[in-house]
CSV table of C-alpha atoms and ligand atoms in Angstrom, one decimal:
chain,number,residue,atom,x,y,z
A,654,UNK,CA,-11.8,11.0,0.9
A,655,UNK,CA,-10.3,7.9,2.6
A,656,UNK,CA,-7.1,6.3,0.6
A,657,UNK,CA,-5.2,3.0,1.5
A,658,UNK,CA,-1.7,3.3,0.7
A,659,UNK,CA,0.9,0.5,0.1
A,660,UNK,CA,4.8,1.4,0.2
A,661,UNK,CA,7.7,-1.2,0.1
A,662,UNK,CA,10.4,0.3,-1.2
A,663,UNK,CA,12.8,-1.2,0.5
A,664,UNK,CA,13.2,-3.0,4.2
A,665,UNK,CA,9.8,-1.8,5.1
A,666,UNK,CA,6.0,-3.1,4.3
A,667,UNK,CA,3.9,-0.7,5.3
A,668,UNK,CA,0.0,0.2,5.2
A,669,UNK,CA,-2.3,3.3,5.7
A,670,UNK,CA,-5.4,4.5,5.8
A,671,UNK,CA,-5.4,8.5,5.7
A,672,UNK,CA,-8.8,10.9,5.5
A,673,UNK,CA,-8.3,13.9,3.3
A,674,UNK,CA,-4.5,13.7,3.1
A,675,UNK,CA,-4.1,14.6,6.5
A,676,UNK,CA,-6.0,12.3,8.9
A,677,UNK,CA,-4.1,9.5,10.0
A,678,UNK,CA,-6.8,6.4,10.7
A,679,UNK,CA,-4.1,3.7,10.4
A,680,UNK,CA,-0.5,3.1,10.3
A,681,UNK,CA,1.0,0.5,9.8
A,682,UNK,CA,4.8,-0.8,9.4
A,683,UNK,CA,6.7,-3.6,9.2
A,684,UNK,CA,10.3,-3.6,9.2
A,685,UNK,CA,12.8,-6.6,8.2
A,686,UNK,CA,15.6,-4.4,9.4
A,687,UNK,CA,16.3,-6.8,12.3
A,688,UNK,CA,17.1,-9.5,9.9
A,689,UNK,CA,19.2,-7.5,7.9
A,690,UNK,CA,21.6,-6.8,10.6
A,691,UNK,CA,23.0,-10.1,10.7
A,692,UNK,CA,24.7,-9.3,6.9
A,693,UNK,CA,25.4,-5.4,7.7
A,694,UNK,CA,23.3,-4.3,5.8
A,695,UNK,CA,20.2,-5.1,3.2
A,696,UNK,CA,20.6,-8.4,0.3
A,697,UNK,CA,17.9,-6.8,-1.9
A,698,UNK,CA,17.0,-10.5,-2.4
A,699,UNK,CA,16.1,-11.1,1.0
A,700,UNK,CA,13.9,-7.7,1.6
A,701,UNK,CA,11.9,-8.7,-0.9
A,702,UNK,CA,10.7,-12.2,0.1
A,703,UNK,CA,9.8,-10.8,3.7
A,704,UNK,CA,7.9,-8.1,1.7
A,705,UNK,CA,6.1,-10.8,0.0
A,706,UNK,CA,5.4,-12.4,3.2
A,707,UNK,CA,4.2,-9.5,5.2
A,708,UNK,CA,2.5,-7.9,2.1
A,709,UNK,CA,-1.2,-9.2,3.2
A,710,UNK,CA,-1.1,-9.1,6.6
A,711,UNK,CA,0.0,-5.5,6.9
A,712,UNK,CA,-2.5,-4.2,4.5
A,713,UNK,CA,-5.3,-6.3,6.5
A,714,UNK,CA,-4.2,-4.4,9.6
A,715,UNK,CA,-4.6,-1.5,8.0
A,716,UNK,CA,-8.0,-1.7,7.2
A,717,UNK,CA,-8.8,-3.2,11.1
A,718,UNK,CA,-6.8,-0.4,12.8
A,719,UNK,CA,-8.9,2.3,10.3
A,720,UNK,CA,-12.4,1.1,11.1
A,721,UNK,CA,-12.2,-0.6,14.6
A,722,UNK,CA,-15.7,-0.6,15.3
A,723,UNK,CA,-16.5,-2.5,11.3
A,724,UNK,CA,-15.7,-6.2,11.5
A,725,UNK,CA,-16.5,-6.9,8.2
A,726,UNK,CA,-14.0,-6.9,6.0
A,727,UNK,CA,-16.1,-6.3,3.0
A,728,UNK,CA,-17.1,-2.6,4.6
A,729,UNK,CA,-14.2,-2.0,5.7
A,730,UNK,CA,-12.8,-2.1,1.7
A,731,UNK,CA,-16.1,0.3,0.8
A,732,UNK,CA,-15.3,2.7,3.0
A,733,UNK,CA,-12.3,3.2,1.0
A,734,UNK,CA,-12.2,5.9,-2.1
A,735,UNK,CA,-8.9,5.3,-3.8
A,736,UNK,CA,-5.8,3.0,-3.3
A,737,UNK,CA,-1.9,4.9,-3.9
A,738,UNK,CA,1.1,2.8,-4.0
A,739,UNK,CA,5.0,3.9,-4.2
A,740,UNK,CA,6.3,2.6,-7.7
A,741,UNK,CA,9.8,4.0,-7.4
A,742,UNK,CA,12.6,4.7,-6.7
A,743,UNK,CA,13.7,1.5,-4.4
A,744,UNK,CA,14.8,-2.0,-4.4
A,745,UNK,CA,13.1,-3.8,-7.7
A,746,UNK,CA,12.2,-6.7,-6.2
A,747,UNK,CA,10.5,-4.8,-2.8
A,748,UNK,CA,8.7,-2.6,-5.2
A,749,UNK,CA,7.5,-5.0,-7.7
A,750,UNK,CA,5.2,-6.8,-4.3
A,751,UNK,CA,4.0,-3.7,-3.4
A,752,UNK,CA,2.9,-2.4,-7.2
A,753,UNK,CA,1.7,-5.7,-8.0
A,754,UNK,CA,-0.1,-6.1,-4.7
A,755,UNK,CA,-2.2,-2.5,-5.6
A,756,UNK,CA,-2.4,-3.7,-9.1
A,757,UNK,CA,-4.6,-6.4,-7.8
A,758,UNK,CA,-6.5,-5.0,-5.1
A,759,UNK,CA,-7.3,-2.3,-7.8
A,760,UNK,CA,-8.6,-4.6,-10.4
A,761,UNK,CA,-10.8,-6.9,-7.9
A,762,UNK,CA,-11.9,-4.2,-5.8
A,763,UNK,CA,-12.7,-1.8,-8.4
A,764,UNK,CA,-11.1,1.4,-6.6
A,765,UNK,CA,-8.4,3.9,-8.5
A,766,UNK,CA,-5.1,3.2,-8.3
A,767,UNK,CA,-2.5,6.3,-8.0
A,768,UNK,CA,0.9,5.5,-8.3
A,769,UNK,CA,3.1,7.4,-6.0
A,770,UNK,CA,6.6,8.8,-5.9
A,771,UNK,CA,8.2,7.9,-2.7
A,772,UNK,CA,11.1,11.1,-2.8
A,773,UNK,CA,8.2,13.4,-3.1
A,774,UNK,CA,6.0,11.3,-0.7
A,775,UNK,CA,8.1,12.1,2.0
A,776,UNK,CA,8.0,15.8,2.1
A,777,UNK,CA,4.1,15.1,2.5
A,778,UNK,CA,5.1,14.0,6.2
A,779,UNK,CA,4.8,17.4,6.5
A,780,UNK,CA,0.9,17.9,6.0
A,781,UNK,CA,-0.3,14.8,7.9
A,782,UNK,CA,-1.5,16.4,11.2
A,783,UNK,CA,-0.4,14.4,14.1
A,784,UNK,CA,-2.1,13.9,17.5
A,785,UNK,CA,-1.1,15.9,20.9
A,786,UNK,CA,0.5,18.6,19.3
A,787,UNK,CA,0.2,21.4,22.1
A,788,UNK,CA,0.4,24.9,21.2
A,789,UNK,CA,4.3,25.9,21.8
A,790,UNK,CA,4.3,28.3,24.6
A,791,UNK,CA,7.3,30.0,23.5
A,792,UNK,CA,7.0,33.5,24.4
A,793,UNK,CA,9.7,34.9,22.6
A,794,UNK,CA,9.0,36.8,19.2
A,795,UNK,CA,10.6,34.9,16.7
A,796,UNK,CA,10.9,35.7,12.4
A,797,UNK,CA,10.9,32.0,12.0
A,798,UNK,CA,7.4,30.4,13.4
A,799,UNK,CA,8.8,26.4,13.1
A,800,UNK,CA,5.7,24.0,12.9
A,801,UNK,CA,7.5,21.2,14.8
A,802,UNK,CA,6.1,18.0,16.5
A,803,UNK,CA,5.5,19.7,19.5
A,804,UNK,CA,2.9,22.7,18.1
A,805,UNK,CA,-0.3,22.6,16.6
A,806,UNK,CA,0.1,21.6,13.1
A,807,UNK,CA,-0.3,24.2,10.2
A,808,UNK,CA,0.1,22.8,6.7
A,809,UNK,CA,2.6,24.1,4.9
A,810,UNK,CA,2.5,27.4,2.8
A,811,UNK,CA,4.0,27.7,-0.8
A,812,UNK,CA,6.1,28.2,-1.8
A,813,UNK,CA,8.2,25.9,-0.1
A,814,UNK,CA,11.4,24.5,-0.5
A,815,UNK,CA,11.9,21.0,1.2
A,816,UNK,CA,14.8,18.7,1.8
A,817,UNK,CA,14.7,15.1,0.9
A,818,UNK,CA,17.4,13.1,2.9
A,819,UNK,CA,17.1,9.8,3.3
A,820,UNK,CA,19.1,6.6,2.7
A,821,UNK,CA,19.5,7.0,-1.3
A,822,UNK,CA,19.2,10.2,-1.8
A,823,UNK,CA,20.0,14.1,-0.7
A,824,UNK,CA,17.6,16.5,-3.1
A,825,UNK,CA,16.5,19.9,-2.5
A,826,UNK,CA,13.7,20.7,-4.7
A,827,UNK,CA,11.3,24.1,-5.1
A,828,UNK,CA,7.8,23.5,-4.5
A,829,UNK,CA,5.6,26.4,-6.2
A,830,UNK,CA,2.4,24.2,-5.5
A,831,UNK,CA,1.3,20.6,-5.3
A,832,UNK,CA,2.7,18.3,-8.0
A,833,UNK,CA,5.1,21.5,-9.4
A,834,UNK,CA,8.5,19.9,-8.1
A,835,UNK,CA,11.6,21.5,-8.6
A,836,UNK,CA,15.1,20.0,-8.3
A,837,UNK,CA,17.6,22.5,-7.0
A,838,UNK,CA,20.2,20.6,-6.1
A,839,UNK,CA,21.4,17.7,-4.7
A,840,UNK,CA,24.1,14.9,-3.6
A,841,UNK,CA,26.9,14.3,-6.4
A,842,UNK,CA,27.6,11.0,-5.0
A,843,UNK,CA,26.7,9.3,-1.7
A,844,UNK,CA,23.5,10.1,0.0
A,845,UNK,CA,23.7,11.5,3.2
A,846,UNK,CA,21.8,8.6,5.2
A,847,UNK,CA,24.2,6.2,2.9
A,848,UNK,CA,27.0,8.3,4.9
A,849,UNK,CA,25.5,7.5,7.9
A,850,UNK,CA,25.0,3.7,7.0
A,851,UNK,CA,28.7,2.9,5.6
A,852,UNK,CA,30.4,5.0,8.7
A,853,UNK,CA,28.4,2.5,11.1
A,854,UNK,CA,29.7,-0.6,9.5
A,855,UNK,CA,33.4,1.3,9.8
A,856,UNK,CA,32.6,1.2,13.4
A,857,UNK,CA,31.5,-1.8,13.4
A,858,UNK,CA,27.5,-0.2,14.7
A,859,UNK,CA,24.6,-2.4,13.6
A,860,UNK,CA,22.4,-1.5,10.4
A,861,UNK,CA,20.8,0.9,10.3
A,862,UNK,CA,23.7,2.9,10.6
A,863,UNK,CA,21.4,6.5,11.3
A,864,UNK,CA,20.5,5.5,14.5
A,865,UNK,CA,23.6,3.6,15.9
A,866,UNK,CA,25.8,6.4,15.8
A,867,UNK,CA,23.2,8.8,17.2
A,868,UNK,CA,23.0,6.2,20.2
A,869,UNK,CA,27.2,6.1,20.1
A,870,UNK,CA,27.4,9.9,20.0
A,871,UNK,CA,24.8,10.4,22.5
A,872,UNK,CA,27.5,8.4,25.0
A,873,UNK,CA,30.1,11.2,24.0
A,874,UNK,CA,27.9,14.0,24.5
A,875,UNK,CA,26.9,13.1,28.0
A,876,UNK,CA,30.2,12.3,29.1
A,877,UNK,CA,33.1,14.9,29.6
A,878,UNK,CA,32.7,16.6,26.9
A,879,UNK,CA,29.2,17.7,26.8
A,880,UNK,CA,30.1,21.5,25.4
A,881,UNK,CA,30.2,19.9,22.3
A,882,UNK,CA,27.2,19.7,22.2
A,883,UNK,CA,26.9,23.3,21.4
A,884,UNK,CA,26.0,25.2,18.1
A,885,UNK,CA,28.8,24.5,15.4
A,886,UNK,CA,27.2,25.3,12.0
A,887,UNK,CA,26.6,29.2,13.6
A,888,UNK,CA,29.5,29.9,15.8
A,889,UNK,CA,29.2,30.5,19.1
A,890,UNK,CA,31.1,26.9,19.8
A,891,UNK,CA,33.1,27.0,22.7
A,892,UNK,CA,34.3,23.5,21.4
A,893,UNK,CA,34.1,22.7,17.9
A,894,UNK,CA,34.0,19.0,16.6
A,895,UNK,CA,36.0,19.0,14.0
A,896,UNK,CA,37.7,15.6,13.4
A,897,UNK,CA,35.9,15.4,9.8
A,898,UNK,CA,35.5,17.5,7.0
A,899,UNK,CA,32.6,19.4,5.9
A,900,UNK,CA,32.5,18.6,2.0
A,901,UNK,CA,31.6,21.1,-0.5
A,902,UNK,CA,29.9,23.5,2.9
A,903,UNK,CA,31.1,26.8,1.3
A,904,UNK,CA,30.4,25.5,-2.5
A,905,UNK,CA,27.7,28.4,-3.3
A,906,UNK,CA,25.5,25.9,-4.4
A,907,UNK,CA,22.7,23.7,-3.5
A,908,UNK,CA,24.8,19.9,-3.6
A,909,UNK,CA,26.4,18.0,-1.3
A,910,UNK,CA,29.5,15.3,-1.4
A,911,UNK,CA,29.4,12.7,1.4
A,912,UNK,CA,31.7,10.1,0.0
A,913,UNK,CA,35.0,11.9,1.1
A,914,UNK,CA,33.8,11.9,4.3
A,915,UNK,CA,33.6,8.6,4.5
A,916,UNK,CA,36.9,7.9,3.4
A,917,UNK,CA,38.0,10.2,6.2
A,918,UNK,CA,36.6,8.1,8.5
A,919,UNK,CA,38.2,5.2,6.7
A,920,UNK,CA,41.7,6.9,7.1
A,921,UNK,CA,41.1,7.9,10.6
A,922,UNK,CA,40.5,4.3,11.6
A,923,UNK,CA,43.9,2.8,9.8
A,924,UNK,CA,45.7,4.9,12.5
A,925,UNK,CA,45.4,4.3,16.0
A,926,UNK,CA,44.4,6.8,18.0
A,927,UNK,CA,44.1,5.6,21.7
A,928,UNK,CA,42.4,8.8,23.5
A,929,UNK,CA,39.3,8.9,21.0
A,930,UNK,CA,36.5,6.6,21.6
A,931,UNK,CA,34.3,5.3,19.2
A,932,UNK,CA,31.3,7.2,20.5
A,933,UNK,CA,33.7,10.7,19.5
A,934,UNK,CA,34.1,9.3,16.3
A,935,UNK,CA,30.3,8.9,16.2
A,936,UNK,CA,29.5,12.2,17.2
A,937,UNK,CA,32.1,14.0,14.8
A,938,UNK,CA,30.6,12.0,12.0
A,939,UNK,CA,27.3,12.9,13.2
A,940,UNK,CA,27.7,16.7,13.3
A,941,UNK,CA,30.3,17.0,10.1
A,942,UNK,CA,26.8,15.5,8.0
A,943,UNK,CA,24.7,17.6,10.3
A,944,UNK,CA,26.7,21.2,9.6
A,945,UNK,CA,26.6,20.3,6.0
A,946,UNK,CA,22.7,19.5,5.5
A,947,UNK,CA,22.1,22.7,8.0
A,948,UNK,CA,24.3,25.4,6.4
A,949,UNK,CA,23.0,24.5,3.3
A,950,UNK,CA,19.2,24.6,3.9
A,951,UNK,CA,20.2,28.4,5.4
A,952,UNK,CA,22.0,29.2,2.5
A,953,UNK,CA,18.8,28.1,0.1
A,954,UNK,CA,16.4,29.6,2.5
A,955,UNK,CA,18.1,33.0,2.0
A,956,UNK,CA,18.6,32.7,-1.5
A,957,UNK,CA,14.9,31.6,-2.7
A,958,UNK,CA,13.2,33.6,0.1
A,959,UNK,CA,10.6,30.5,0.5
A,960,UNK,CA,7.2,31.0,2.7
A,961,UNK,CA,7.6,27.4,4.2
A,962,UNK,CA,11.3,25.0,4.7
A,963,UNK,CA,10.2,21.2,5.2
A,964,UNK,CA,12.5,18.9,6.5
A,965,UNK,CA,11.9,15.0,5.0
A,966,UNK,CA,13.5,11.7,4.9
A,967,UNK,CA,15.0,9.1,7.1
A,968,UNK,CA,17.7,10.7,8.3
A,969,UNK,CA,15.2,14.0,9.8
A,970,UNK,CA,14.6,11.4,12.3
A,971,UNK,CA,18.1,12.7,13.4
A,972,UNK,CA,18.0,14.5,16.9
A,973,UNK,CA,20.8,16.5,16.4
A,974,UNK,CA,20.3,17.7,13.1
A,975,UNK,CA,16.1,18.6,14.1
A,976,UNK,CA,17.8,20.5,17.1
A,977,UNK,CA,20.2,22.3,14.9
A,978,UNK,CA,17.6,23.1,12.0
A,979,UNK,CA,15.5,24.8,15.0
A,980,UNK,CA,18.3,26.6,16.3
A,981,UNK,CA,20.2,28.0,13.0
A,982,UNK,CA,17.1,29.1,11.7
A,983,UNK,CA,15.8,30.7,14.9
A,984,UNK,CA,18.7,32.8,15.2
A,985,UNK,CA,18.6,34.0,11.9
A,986,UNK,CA,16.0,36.6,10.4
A,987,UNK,CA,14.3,34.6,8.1
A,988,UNK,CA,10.4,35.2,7.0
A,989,UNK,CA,9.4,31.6,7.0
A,990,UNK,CA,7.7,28.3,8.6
A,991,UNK,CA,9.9,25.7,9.4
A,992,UNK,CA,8.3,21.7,9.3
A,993,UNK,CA,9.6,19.1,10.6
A,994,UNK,CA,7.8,15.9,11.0
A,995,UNK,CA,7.5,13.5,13.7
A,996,UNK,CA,10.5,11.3,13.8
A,997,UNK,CA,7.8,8.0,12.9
A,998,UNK,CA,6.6,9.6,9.6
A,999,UNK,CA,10.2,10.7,8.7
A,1000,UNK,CA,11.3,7.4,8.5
A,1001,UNK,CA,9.4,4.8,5.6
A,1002,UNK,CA,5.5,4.9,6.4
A,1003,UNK,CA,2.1,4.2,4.1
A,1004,UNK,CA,0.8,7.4,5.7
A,1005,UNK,CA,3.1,9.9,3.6
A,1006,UNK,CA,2.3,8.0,0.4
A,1007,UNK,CA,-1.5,8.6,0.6
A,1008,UNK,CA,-1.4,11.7,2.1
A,1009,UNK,CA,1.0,12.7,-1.2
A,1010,UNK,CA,-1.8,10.8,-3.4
A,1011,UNK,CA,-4.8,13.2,-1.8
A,1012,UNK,CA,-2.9,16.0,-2.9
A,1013,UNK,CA,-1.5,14.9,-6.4
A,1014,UNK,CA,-4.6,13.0,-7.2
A,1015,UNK,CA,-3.9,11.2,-10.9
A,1016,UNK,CA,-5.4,7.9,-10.9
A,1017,UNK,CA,-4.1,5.3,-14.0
A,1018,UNK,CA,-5.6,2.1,-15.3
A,1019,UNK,CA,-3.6,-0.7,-13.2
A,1020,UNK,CA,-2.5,-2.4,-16.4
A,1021,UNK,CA,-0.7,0.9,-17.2
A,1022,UNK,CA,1.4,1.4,-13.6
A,1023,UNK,CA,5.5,-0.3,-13.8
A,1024,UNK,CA,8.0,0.0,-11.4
A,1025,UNK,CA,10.6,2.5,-12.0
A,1026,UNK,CA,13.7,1.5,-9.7
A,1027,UNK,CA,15.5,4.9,-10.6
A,1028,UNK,CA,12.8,7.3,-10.8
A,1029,UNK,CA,14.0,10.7,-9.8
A,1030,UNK,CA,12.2,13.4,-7.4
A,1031,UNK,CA,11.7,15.6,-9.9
A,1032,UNK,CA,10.8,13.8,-12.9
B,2376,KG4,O1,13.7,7.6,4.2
B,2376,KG4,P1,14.2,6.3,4.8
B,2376,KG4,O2,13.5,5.7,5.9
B,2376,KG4,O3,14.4,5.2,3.7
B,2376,KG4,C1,14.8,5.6,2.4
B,2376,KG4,O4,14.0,6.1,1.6
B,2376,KG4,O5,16.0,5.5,2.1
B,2376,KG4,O6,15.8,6.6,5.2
B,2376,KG4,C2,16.6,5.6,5.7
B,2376,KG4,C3,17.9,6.3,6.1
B,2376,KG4,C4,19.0,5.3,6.5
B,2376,KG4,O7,20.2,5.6,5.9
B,2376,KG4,C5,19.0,5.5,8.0
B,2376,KG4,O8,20.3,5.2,8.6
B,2376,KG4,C6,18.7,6.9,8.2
B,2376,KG4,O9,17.6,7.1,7.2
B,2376,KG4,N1,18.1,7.2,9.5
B,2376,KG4,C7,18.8,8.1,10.3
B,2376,KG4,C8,18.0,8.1,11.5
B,2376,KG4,N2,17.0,7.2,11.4
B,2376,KG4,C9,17.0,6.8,10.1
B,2376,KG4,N3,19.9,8.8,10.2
B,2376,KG4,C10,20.3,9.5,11.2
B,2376,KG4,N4,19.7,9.6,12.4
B,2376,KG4,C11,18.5,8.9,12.6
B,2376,KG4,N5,17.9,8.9,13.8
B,2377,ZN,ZN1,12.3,6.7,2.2
């Protein structure tokens, strides 16, 4: 079964063509990120009018990239079973081009239209197989097997607990089977990649603010100090980077508070402090949200025993915090698969939203699918 899948959400417009939930035969993105550096971050206004404009051309692209060797458009589209779009949560005015763009295509094309969940579509990262995956010739004998970009791809086993974190949200939710979503806990406040974002503009790094201060802290970590780079979450540190708190890490349960730690940042920057650089303050920042998200995936692996741990979201594009997840669980003895995704389908994609849509496969009339700006993961 072949879907197209349409997601805009927010600063993206992207389109995909995945075979049986898993195949990937197109995938395509457009970002308007660049434009929204200029005003430090996103004017929901503006995202939307450059969805509107790259809405068509995307989803053509899609359909070219899938069937190379069909010119005709009009094959192309009957080669298609179903169409799956994201109708929440996001940006109103991003989602309403997307939903209204499937709505269409659904009616003139005559094809089903599923309406997707983007929270949940981005644990599905973790079923879509990706190419030259080698077999990880790791001959140690390790508890946890981890199912990472680099080995051959195993779908995930339930149950499963994954981690959402991306730029609005932080949610840990049970999965005892496909479309039997659990909330477990979550972020009381700011969102972990929100942390990320509003410590960037503090130090003055472009939008997005993930990846700018993992550039800035990669500049600490290969200078003088580069034993920081060592495990903190574990022990074993000969350095520890501890500049920043870790909110609510010993808590007992499964939520997170990031907004103190950006006032701390706030705070630290009102006071001059000439011996730490900007690319310390990025790393501290960067592994004070990385202990955090780490010791509490452990803590809910121990306590819920899952068969698989998948790692989702924007901000599992992180290279430090994929690198500690390995590590921490590695050491530990813990029965289970860990998954995490290619950094390219943790971050927005089409491909996560039909590969969610083969696997939670609930068609509605068009006339009946509305955006829903604050839908939850679990809801
Ligand atoms: O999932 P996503 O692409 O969009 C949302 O659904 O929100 O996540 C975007 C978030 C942003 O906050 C961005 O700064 C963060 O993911 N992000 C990263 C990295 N790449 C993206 N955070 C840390 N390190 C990265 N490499
Ligand atoms: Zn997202």
């Amino acid at each position: 079964m072949k879907i197209l899948a349409i997601e805009t959400s927010c600063d993206e417009t992207a389109a995909s063509v995945v075979e049986n939930g898993v195949k990937v035969l197109s995938n395509v993105v457009a970002t308007s990120a660049q434009i929204h550096i200029a005003t430090g971050g996103i004017i929901p206004e503006n995202a939307a009018r450059l969805q509107v404009e790259y809405i068509i051309s995307i989803i053509q692209k899609s359909l070219v990239d899938a069937f190379p060797n069909d010119k005709n458009i009009k094959s192309q589209i009957s080669n298609i079973d179903a169409l799956a779009v994201t109708y929440g949560p996001g940006l109103v005015g991003s989602l309403l081009v997307g939903v209204e763009t499937a709505k269409t295509l659904s009616m003139i094309w005559h094809k089903p239209l599923i309406p997707i969940n983007h929270l949940v579509a981005h644990i599905y990262a973790n079923w879509i197989d990706t190419d030259k995956r080698k077999e990880m010739s790791d001959k140690r004998r390790r508890s946890v097997k981890s199912y990472l970009p680099h080995t051959k791809h195993q779908p995930p086993t339930f149950p499963a607990i994954a981690l959402v974190v991306s730029g609005g949200h932080t949610d840990f939710v049970l999965m005892r089977d496909h479309g039997q979503v659990k909330w477990l806990g979550g972020t009381r406040d700011d969102a972990a990649g929100e942390c990320f974002d509003k410590c960037a503009r503090l130090l003055d790094l472009p939008y997005p603010g993930g990846p700018s201060i993992s550039a800035e802290a990669a500049k600490y970590e290969i200078g003088p100090a580069r034993i920081v780079t060592q495990s903190v979450a574990g022990g074993n540190t000969k350095y520890e980077m501890k500049l920043f708190p870790r909110p609510m890490i010993n808590s007992n349960d499964l939520d997170f508070s990031f907004s103190g730690l950006k006032t701390a940042v706030y705070n630290h920057l009102q006071i001059e402090h000439k011996n730490i650089s900007r690319a310390q303050i990025a790393a501290e920042v960067q592994e004070a949200i990385v202990d955090v998200l780490v010791k509490k995936s452990i803590d809910a692996m121990e306590k819920y025993k899952p068969k698989s741990f998948l790692l989702s979201g924007g901000v599992a594009a992180n290279k430090r915090l994929r690198e500690k997840f390995i590590n921490e669980t590695q050491n530990r003895q813990l029965e289970l698969s860990l998954h995490i995704p290619v950094p390219s389908l943790c971050t927005d994609n089409a491909a996560v939203i039909a590969s969610c849509a083969y696997f939670n496969n609930s068609p509605i009339p068009w006339k009946e699918i509305a955006v829903n700006p604050q839908l939850e993961i679990a809801s």
